[in-house]
Coordinates of C-alpha atoms and ligand atoms in Angstrom, one line a residue:
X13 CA 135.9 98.7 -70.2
X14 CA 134.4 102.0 -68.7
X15 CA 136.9 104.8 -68.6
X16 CA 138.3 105.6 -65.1
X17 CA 140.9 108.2 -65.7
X18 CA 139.3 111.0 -68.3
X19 CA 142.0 113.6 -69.6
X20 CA 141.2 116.4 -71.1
X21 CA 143.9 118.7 -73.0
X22 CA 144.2 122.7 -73.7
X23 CA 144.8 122.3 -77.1
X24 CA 145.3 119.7 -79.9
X25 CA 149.0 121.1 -79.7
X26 CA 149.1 119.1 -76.3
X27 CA 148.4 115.9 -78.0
X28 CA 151.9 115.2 -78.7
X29 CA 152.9 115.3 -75.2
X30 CA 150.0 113.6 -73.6
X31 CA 150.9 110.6 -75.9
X32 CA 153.7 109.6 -73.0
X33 CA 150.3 109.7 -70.4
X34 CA 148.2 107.7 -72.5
X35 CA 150.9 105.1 -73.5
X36 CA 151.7 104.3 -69.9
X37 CA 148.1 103.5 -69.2
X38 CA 147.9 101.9 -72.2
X39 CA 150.9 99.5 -70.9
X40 CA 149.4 99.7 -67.5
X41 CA 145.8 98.4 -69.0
X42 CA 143.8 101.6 -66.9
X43 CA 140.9 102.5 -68.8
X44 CA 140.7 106.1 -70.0
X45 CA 138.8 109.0 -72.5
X46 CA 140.4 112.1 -73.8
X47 CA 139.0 115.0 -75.1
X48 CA 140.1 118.8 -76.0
X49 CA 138.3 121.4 -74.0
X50 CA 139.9 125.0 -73.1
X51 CA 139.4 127.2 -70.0
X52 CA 139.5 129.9 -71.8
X53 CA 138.2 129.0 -75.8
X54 CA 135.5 126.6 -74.7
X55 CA 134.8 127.0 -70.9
X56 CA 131.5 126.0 -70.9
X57 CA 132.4 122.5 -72.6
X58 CA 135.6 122.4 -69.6
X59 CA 132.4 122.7 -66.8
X60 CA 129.9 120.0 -68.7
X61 CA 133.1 117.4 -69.5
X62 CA 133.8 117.9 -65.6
X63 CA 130.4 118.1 -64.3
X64 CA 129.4 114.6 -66.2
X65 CA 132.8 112.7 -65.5
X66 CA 131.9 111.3 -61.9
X67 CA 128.8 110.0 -63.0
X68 CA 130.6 108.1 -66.0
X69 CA 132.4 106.1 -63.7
X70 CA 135.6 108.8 -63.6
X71 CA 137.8 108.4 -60.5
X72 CA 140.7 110.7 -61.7
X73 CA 141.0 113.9 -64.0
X74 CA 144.2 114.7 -65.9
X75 CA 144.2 118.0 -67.1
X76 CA 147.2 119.4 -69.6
X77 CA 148.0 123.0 -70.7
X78 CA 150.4 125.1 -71.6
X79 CA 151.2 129.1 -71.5
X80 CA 148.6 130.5 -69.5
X81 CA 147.7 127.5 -67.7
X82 CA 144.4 127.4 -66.0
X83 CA 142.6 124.2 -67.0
X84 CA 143.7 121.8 -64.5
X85 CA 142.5 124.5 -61.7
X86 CA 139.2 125.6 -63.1
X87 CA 138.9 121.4 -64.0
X88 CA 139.7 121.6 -60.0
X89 CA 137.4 124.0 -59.0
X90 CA 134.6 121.8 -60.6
X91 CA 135.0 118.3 -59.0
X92 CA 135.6 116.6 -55.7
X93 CA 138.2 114.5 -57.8
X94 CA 141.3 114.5 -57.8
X95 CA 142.8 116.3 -60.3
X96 CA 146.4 115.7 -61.6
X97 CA 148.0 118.9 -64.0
X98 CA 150.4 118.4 -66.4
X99 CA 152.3 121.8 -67.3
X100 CA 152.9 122.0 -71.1
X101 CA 156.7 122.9 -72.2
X102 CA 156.4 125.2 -75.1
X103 CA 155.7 129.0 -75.6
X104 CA 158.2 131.3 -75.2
X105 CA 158.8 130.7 -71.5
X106 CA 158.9 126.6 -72.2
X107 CA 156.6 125.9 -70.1
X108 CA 157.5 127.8 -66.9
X109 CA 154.6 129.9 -67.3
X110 CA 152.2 126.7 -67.0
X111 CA 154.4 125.4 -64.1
X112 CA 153.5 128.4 -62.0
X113 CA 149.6 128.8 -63.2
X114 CA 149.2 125.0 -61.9
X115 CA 151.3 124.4 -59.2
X116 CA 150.4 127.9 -57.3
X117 CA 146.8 126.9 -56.5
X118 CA 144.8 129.0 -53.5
X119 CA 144.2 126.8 -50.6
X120 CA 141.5 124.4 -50.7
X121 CA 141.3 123.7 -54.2
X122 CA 144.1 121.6 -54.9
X123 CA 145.7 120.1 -58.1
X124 CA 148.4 117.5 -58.4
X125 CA 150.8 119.3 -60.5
X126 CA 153.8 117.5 -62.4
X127 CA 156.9 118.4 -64.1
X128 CA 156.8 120.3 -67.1
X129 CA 157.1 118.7 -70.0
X130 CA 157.2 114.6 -70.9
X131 CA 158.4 113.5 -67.6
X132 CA 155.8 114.9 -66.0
X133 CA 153.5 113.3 -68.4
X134 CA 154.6 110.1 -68.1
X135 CA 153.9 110.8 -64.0
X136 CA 150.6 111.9 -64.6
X137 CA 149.7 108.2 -65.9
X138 CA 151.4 106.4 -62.9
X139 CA 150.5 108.8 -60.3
X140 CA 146.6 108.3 -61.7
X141 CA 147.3 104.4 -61.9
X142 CA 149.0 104.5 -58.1
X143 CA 145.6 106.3 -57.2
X144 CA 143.3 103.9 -58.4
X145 CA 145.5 101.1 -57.3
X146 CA 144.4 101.8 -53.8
X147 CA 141.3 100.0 -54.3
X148 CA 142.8 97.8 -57.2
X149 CA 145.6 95.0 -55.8
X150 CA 145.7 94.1 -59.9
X151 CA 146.8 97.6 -60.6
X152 CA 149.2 97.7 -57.8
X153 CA 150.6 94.7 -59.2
X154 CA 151.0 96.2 -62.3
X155 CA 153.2 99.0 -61.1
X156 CA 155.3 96.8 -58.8
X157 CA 156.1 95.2 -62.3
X158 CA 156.4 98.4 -64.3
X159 CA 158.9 99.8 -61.3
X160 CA 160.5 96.3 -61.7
X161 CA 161.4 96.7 -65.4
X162 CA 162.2 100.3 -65.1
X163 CA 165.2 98.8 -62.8
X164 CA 165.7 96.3 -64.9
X165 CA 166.5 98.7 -67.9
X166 CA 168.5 100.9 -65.7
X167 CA 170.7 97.8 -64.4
X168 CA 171.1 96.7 -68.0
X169 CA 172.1 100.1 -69.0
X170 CA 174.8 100.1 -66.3
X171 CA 176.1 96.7 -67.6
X172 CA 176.3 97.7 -71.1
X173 CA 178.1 101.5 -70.2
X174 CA 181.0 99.4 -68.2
X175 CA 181.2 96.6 -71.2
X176 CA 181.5 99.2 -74.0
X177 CA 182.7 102.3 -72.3
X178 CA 181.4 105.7 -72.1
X179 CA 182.3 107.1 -76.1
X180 CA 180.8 104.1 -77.5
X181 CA 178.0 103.7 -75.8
X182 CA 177.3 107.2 -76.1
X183 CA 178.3 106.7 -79.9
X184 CA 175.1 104.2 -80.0
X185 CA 172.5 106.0 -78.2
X186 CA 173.2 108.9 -80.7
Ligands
RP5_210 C1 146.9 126.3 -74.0 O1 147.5 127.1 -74.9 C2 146.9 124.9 -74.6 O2 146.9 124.0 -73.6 C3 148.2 124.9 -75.4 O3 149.3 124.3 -74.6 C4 148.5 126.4 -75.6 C5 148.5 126.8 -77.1 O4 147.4 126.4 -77.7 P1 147.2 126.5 -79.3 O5 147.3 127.9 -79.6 O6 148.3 125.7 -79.9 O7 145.9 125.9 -79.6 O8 145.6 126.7 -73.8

């Protein structure tokens, strides 16, 4: 199937991370290309990537990176797309540093940003899949069931922690 979400990372370095994005689409079944291009190390791959991605059938951009952070706004800057940023934790401000390069964006050129870090990763996917499933009732089926299990686990969690009480349950998660 053609790809509709395209991500593209900072760094190889990010690839760790982004693997909680790319297994929730995965689960999710929304079709998607990654690549490795840098605002700063390879800009003029960053403009081609985003100036071709419409035109392959792309609906959404994800962009990840860390420290100085200015992928997902240049990727921005580039596309009438939306664009969803994931700030990378690491460096010596853990990610802080990429919060605040892609979250403080000037007005008019906006970018979704997440949380630092895997939770915001794992947003990334469903936020992209949640955009696409405005024109796809099979996606937004899929999430209703995703949001269903995520309850499910949380329920079954509960059950287990009031069965086995808190030192032994803890003792097993460990
Ligand atoms: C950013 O710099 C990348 O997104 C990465 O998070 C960070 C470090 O990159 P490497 O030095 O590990 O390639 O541009």
């Amino acid at each position: 199937m053609k790809p509709l979400v395209g991500i593209i990372v900072g760094s190889d370095s990010d690839l760790p991370l982004i693997k909680e994005t790319t297994s929730i689409l995965e689960k999710l079944e929304v079709p998607f290309e990654i690549t490795i291009g840098s605002a700063h190390r390879t800009p003029d791959f960053v403009a081609e990537y985003v100036n071709t991605a419409s035109a392959r059938g792309i609906k959404v951009l994800i962009a990840a990176a860390g420290l100085s952070a200015h992928l997902p706004g240049v990727v921005a800057s580039k596309t009438l797309l939306p664009v969803i940023g994931i700030p990378v934790d690491g460096g010596p401000l853990n990610g802080v540093d990429a919060l605040y390069s892609i979250v403080q964006m000037p007005g008019g050129i906006p970018v979704a940003s997440m949380a630092i870090g895997k939770s915001g990763a794992r947003n990334a996917a469903v936020f992209a899949t949640q955009i696409l499933a405005l024109a796809d009732e099979k996606l937004a089926e899929k999430l209703k069931v995703y949001r269903q299990e995520m309850s499910e686990s949380v329920k079954e969690k509960a059950k287990r922690l009031s069965e086995m009480g808190i030192e032994k349950y803890i003792d097993e998660k460990e």
